[in-house]
Short mmCIF file of C-alpha atoms and ligand atoms in Angstrom, two decimals:
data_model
loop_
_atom_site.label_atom_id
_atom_site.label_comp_id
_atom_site.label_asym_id
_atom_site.label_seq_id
_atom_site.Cartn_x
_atom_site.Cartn_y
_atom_site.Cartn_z
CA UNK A 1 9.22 -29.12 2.81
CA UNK A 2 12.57 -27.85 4.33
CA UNK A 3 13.12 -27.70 7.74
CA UNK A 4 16.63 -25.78 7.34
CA UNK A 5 16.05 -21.68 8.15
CA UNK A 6 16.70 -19.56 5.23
CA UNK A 7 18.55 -16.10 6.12
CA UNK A 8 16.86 -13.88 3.83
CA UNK A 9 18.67 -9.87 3.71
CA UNK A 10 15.97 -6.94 2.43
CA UNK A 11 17.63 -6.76 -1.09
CA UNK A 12 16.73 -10.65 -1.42
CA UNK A 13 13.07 -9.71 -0.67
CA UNK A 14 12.75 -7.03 -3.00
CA UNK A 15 14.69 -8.73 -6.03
CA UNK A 16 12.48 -10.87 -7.88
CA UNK A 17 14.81 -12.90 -9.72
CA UNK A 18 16.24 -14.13 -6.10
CA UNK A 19 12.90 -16.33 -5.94
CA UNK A 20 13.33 -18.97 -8.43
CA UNK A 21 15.33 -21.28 -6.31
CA UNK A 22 13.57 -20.13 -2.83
CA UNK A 23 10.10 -21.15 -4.06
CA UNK A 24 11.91 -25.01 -4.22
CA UNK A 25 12.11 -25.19 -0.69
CA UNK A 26 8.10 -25.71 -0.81
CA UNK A 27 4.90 -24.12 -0.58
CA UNK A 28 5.94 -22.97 3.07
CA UNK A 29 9.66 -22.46 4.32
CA UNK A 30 11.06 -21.24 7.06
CA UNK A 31 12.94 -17.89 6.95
CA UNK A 32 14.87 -15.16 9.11
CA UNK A 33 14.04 -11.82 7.41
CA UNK A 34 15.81 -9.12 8.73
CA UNK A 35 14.63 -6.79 10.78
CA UNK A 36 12.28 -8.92 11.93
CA UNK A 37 12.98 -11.22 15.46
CA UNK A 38 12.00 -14.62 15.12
CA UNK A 39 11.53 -16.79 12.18
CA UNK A 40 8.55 -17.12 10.22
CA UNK A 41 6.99 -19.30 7.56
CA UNK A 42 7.56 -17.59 4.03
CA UNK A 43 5.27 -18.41 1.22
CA UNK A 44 6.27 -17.51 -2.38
CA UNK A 45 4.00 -19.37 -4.48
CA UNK A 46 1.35 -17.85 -6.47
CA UNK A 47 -1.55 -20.65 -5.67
CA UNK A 48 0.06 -21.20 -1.98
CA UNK A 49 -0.33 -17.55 -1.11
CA UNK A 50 -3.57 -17.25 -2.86
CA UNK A 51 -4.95 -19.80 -0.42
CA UNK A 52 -3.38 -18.69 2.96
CA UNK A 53 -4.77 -15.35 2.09
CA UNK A 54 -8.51 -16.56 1.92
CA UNK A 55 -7.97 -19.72 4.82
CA UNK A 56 -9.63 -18.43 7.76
CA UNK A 57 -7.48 -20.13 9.86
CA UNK A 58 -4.92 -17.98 9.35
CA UNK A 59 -6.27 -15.03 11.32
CA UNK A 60 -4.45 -10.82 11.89
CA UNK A 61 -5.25 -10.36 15.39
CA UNK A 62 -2.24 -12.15 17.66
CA UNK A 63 -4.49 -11.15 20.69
CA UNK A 64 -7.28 -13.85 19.80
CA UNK A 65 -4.87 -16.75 19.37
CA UNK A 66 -5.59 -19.32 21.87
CA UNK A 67 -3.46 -18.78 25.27
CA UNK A 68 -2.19 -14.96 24.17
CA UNK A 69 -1.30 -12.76 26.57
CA UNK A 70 0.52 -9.63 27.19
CA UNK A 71 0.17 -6.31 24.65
CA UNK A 72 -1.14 -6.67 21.17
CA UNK A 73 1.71 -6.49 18.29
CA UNK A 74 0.18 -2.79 17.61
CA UNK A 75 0.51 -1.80 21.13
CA UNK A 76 4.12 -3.39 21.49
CA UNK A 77 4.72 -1.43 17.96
CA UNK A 78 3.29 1.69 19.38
CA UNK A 79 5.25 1.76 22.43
CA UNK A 80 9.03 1.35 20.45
CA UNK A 81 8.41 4.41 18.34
CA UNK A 82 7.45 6.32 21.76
CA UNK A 83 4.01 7.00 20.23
CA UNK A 84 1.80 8.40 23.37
CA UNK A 85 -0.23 6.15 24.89
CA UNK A 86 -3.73 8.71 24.65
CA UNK A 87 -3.21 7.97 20.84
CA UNK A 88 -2.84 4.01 21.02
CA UNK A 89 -6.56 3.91 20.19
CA UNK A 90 -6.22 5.63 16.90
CA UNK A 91 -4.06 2.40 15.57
CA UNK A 92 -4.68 -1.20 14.51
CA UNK A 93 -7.94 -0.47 12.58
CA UNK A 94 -8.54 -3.30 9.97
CA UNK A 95 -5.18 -4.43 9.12
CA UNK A 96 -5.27 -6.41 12.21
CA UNK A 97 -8.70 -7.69 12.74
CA UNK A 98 -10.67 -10.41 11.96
CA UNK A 99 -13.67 -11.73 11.14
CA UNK A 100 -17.05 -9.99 12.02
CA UNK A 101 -15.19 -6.95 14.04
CA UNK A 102 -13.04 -6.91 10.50
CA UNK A 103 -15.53 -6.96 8.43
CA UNK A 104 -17.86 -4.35 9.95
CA UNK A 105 -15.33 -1.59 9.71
CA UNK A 106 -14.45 -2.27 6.30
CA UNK A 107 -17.55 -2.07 5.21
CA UNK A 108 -17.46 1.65 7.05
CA UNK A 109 -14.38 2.69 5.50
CA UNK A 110 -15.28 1.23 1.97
CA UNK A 111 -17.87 4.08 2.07
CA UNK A 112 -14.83 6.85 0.97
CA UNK A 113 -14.10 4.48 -1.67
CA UNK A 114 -17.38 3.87 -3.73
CA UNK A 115 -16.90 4.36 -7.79
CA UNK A 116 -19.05 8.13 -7.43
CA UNK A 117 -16.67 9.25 -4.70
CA UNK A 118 -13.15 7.56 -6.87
CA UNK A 119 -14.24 8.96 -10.12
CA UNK A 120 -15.27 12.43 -9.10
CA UNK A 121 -11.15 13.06 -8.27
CA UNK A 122 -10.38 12.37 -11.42
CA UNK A 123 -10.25 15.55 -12.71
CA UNK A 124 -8.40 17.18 -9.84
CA UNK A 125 -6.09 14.48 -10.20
CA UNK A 126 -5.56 15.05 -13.85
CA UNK A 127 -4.89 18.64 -12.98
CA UNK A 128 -2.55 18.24 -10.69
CA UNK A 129 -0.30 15.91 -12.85
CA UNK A 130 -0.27 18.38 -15.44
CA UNK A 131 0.45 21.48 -13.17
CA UNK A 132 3.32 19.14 -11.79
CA UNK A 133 4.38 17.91 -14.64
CA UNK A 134 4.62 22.19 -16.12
CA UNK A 135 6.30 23.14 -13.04
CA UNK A 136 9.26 20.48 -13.05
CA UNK A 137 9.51 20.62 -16.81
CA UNK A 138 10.31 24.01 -16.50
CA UNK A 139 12.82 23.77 -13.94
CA UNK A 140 14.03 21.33 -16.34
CA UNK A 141 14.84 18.49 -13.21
CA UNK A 142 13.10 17.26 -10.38
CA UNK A 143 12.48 14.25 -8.30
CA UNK A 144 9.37 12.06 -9.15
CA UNK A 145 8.93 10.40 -5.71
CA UNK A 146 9.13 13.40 -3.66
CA UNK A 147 7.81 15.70 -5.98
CA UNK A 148 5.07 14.24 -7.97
CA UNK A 149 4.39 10.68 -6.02
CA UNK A 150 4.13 12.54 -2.28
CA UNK A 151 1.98 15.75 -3.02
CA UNK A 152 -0.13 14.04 -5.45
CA UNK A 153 -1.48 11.32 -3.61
CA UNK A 154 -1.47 13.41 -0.07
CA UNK A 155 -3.69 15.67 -2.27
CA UNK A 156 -6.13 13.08 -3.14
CA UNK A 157 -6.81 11.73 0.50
CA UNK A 158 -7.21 15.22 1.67
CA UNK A 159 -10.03 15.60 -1.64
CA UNK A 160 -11.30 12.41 -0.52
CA UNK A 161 -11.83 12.55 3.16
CA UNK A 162 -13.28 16.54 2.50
CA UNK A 163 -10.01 18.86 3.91
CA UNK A 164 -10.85 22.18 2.99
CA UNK A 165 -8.70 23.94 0.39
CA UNK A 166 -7.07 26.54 3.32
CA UNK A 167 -6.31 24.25 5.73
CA UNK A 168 -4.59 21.72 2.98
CA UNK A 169 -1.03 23.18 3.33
CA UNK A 170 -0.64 23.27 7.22
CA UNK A 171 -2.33 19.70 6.93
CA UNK A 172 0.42 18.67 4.30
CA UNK A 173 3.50 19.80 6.10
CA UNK A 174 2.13 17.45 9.05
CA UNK A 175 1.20 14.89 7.07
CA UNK A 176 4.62 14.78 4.93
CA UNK A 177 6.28 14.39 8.84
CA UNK A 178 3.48 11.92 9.64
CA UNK A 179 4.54 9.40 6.24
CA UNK A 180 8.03 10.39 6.64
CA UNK A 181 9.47 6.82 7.73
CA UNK A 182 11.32 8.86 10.31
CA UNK A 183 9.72 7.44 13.86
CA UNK A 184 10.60 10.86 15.68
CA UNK A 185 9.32 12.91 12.86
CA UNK A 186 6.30 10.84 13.24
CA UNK A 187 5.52 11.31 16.77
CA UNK A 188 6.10 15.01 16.49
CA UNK A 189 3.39 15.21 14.05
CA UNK A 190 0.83 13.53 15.19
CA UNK A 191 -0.59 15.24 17.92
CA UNK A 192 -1.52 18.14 15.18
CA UNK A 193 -3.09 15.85 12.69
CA UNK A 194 -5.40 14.30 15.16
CA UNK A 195 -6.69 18.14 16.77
CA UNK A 196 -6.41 18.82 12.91
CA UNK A 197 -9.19 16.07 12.40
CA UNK A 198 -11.12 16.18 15.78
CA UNK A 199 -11.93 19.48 14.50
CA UNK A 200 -12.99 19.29 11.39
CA UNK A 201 -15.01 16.47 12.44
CA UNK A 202 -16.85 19.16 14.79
CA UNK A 203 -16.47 21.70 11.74
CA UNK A 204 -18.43 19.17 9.48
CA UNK A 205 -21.23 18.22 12.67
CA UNK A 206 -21.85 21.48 12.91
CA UNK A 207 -22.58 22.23 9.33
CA UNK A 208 -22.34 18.89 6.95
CA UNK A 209 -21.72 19.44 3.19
CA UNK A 210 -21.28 15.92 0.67
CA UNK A 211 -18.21 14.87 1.45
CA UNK A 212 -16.81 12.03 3.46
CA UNK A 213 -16.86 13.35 6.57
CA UNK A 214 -20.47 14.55 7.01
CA UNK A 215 -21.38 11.09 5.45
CA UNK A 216 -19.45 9.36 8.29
CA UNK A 217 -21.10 11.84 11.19
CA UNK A 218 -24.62 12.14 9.61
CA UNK A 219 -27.54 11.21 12.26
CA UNK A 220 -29.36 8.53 12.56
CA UNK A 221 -27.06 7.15 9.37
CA UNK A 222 -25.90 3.29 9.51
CA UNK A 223 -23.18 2.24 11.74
CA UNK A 224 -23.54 5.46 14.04
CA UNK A 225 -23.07 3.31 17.28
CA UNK A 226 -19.63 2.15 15.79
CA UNK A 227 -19.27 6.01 14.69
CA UNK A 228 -17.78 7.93 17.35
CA UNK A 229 -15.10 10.64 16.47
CA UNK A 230 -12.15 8.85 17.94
CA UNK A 231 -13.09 5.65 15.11
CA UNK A 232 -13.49 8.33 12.48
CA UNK A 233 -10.39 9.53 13.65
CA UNK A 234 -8.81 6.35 13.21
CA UNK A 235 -10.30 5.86 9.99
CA UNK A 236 -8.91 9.15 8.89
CA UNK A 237 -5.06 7.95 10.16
CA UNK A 238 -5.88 4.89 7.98
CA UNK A 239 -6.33 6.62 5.32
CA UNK A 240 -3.35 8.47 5.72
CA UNK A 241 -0.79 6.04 6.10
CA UNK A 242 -2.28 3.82 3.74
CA UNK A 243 -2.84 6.38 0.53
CA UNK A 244 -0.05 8.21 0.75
CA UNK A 245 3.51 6.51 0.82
CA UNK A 246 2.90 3.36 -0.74
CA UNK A 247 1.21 4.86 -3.71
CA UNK A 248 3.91 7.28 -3.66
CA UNK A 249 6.72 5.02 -4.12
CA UNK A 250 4.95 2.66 -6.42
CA UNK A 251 4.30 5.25 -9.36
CA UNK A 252 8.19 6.40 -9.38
CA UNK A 253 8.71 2.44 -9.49
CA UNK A 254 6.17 2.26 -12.35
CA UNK A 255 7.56 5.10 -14.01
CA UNK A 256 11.40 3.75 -13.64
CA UNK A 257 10.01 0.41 -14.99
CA UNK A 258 8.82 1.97 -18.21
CA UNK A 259 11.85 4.48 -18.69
CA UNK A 260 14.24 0.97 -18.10
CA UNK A 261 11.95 -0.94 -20.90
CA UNK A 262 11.94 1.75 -23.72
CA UNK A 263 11.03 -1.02 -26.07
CA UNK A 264 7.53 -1.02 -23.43
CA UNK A 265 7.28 2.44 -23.24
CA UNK A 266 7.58 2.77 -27.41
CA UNK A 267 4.80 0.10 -27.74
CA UNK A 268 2.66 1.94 -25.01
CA UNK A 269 3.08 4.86 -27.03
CA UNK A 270 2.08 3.60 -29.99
CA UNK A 271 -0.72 1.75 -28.56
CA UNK A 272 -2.18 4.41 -25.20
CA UNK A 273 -5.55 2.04 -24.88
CA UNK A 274 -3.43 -0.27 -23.33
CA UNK A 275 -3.05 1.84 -20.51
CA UNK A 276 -5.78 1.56 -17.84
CA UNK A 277 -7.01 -2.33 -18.39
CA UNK A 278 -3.18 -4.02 -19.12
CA UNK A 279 -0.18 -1.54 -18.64
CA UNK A 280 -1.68 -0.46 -15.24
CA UNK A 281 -2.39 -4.05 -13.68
CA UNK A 282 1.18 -5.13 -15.58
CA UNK A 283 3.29 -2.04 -13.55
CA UNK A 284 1.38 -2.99 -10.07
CA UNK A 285 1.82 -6.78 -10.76
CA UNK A 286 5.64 -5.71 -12.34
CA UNK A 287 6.51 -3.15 -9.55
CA UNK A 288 4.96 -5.15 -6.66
CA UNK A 289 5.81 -1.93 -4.30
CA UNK A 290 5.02 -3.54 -1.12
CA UNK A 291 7.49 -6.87 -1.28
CA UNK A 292 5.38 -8.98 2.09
CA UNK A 293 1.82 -8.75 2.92
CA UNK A 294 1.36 -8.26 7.12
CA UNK A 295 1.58 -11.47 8.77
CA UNK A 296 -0.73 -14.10 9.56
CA UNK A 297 -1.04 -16.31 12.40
CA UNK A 298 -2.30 -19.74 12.24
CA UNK A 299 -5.21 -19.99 14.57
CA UNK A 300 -4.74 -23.76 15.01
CA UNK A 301 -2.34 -26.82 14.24
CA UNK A 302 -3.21 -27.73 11.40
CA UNK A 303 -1.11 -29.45 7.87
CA UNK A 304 -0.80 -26.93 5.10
CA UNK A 305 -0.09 -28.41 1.71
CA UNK A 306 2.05 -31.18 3.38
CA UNK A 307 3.95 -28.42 6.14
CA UNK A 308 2.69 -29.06 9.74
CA UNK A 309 1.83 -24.98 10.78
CA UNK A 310 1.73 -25.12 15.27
CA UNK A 311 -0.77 -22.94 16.61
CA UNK A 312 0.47 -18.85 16.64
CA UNK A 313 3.36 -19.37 14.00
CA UNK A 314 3.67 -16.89 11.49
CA UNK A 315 3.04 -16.92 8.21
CA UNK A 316 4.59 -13.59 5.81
CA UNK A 317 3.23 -13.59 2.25
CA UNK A 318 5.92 -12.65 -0.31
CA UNK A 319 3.62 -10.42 -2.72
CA UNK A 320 6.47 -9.58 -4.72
CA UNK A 321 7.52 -13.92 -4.92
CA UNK A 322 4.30 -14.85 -5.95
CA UNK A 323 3.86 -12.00 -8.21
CA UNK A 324 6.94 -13.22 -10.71
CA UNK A 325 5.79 -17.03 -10.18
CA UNK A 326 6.57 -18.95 -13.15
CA UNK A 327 3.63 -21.47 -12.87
CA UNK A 328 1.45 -18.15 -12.94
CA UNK A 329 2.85 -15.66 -15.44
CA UNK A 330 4.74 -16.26 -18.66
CA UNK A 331 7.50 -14.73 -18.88
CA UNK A 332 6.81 -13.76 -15.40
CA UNK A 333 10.32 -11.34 -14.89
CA UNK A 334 9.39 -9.75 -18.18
CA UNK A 335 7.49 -6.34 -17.83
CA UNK A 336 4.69 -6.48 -20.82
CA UNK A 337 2.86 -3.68 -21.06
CA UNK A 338 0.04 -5.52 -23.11
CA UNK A 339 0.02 -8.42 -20.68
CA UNK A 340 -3.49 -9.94 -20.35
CA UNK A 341 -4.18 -11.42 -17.05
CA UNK A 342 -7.22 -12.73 -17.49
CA UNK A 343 -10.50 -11.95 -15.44
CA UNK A 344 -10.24 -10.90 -11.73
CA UNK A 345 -7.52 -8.72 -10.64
CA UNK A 346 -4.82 -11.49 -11.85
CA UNK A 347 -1.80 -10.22 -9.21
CA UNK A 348 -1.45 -10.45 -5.18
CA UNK A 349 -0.08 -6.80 -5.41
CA UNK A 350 -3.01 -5.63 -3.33
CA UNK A 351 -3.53 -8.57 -1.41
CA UNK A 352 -6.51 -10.83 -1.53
CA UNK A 353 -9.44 -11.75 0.32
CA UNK A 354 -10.82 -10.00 3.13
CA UNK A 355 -8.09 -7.56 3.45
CA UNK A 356 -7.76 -7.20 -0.12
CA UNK A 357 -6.57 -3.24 -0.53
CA UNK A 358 -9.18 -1.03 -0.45
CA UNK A 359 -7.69 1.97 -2.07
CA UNK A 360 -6.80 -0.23 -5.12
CA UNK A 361 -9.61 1.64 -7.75
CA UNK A 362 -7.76 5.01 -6.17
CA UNK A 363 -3.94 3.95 -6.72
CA UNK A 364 -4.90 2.50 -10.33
CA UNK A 365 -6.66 5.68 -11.19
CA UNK A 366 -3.25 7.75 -9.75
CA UNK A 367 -1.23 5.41 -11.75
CA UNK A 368 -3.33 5.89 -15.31
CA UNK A 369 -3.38 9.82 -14.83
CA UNK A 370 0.46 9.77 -13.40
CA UNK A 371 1.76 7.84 -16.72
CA UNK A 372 -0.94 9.35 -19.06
CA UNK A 373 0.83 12.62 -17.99
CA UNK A 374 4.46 12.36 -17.75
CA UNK A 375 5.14 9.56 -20.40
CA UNK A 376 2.16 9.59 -22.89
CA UNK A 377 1.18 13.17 -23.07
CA UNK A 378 4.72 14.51 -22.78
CA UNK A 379 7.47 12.76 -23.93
CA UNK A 380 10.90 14.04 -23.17
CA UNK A 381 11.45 12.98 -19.55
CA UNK A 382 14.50 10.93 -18.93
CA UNK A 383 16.31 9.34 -16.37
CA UNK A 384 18.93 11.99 -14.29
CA UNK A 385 21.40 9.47 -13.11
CA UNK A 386 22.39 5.85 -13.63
CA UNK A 387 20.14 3.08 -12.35
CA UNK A 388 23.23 1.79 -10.65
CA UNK A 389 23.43 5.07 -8.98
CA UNK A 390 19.65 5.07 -7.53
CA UNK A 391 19.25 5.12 -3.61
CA UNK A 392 16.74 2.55 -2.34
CA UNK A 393 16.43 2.32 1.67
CA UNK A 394 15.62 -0.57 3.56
CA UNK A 395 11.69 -0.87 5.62
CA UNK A 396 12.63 -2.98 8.13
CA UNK A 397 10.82 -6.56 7.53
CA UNK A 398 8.94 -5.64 3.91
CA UNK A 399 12.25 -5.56 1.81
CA UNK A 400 13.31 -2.18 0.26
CA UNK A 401 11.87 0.97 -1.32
CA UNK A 402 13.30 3.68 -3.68
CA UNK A 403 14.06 7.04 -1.94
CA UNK A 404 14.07 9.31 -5.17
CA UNK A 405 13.38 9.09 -8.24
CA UNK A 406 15.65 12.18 -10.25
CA UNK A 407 14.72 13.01 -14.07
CA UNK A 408 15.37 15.55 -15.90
CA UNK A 409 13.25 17.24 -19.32
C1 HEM B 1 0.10 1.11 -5.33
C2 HEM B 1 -0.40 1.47 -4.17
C3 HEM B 1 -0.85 0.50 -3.11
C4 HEM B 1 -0.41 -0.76 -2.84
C5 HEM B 1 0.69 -1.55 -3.55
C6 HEM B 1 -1.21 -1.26 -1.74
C7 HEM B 1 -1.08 -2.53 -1.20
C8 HEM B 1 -1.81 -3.01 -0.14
C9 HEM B 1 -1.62 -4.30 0.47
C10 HEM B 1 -0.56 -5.32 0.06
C11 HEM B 1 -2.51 -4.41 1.49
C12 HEM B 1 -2.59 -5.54 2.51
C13 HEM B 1 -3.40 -6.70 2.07
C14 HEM B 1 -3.38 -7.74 3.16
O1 HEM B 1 -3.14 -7.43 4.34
O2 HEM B 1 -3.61 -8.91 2.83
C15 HEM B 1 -3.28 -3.20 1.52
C16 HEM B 1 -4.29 -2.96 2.41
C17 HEM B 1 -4.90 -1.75 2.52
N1 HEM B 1 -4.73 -0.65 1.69
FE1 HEM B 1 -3.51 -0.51 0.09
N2 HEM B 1 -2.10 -0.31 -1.37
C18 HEM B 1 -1.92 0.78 -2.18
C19 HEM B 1 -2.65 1.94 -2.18
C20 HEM B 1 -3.61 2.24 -1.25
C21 HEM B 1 -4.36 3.47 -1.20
C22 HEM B 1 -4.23 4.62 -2.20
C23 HEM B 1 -5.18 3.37 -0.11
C24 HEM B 1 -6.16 4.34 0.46
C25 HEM B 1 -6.36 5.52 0.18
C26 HEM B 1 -4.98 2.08 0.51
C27 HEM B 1 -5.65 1.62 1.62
C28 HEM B 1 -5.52 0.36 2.16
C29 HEM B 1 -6.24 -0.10 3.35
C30 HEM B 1 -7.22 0.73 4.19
C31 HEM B 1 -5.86 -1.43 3.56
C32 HEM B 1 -6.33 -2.36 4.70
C33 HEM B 1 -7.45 -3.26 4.20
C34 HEM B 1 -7.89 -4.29 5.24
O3 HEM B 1 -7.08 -4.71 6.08
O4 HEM B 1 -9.08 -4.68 5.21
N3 HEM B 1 -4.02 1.42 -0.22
N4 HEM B 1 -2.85 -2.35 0.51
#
């Protein structure tokens, strides 16, 4: 265990091969990531991370540690973007609880994503791939991120929460604003998305049909005390921010990852069964889109694996570090696309645990139909400019992400 402060920039948290010699500083080290203020514990080991994740004394919610005081890390969040305070209460839903009040409301939201509900969008999904897929192949150009990854997945969260086909482009133009990374465009947009849901909400009261919504609202259903519409709401924002962007970066990362492997992409091609159980896990594992997990504070002192964690210290879970860790994965910078990773999920890419992602089955399924599409199916899609010449931009504590992803057919 080091005691020494490693300075670590957003490129070093996103590049994979940069964790080789950090993981020798020990299961825990100390590290200044920028963007974010004070040091924290970093943890880049597979079987390190793997445990923090499931130790419940390592808790979310920086409110409950012992002596906190002042505004929650949400609230403090809330209030430097210049969100309004009448929509703090939308925010902070599962990501940063724990325990019982954690566990209750994910058992809620895990309602939009049983397999019935996942499975029955994959047709529309597989539709709207290929109409995408038509429409930029006959412009001959177009960029995969902002193009394909954006309205794809926005379209599945508005099938799967129950948005009605008329209202889904007004709700899109907000909800593009919303997931925009741009704090101002943000604000400006979220005053329309909540009215937008407060009244379908009432819509779906007033006359319930099988979707999400009418599920959530039914009478005298389970969980209606912890049912009101502003939770729903919330539960709806959740959704939003979650499903949207990340997925949407990840599959033009999985899709530059196979056109930078061709040797991959020509055994894929010979071999398409390998697509849903190995190439799919192998591109999430491969791609780890989101670099650092939230953090997690310890709830005690306590020794972990020989480093002495102080009560309220914060631990940040490099994902992306323990996802290329040698002592896990042969060949663990290689991209395989027939990689077997045994039983169980076999990457951190969605977490673990508790919090463990719980729009994985959704992304995987995007993924499958996304590559199925535009690399199986069709094969004459290329890269439009040099990788050298591809724009990534920094998210301020969780590494980098790339902004575009240009092709041409
Ligand atoms: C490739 C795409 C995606 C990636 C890489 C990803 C990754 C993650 C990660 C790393 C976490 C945090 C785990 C933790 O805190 O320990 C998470 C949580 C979560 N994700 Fe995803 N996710 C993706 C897609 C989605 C989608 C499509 C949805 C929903 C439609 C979704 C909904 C959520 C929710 C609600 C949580 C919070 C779970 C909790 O705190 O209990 N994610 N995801």
């Amino acid at each position: 265990m080091s005691e020494q402060i490693i300075t670590l920039s957003n490129k070093t948290v996103s590049d994979p091969a940069e964790y080789g010699p950090l993981r020798d500083h020990g299961p825990l080290f100390r590290a200044a990531i920028e963007g974010l203020e004070s040091p924290v514990w970093f943890v880049a080991g597979f079987d390190d991370c793997k445990e923090i994740l499931h130790d419940s004394r390592f808790i979310r919610d920086q409110s409950k540690l012992p002596g906190a005081e002042g505004p929650s890390l949400t609230d403090e969040m809330l209030e430097q973007v210049g969100m309004p305070r009448e929509y703090f209460k939308y925010f902070g839903l599962l990501g940063l609880s724990d325990g019982e009040e954690h566990t209750r409301m994910r058992n809620v939201v895990a309602r939009a994503f049983t397999a019935r509900r996942v499975n029955a969008l994959r047709a529309g999904l597989e539709k709207s791939a290929a109409d995408t897929y038509a429409a930029l192949a006959a412009k001959g150009e177009g960029d995969l991120i902002g193009e394909l990854g954006y309205p794809f997945t926005a379209a599945a969260i508005c099938e799967l929460m129950g948005v009605d086909e008329a209202d889904r482009p007004k709700l899109m133009g907000w909800i593009m604003e919303y997931v925009s990374y741009d704090t101002e465009r943000l604000v400006a947009a979220i005053g329309n998305i909540i009215d937008y849901y407060k009244d379908l909400i009432a819509r779906r009261r007033a006359e319930p049909t099988d979707d999400l919504i009418s599920e959530l609202t039914k009478p005298g259903g389970p969980d209606q005390d912890l049912l009101t519409d502003d939770v729903i709401i919330a539960i709806f924002l959740l959704l939003t921010s979650t499903g949207i962007a990340p997925p949407a970066h990840f599959l033009g990362q999985a899709i530059l990852a196979l056109l930078q492997h061709p040797e991959e992409l020509a055994k894929l091609r010979a071999e398409p069964k390998l697509l849903a159980r190995r190439t799919v896990p192998e591109l999430i594992r491969f791609a780890t889109s989101v670099p650092t997990g939230g953090p997690l504070y310890a709830a005690e002192d306590f020794e972990f694996r020989g480093c002495p964690v102080k009560t309220g210290d914060a631990v940040i879970p490099s994902l992306l570090g323990v996802n290329h860790d040698p002592r896990q994965f042969s060949d663990a910078l290689k991209l395989d696309v027939a990689r077997d990773m045994g039983p169980g999920v076999g990457h951190l890419s969605f977490g673990s645990g508790s919090h463990y992602c719980t729009g994985a089955a959704l992304a995987q399924l995007e993924t499958e139909i996304v590559i199925n599409t535009f690399l199986i199916q069709n094969q004459t899609m290329e890269l439009a400019v040099k990788p050298e010449e591809l724009q990534y931009f920094d998210v301020p504590g969780k590494g980098t992400a790339l902004g575009a992803l240009p092709v041409r057919f």
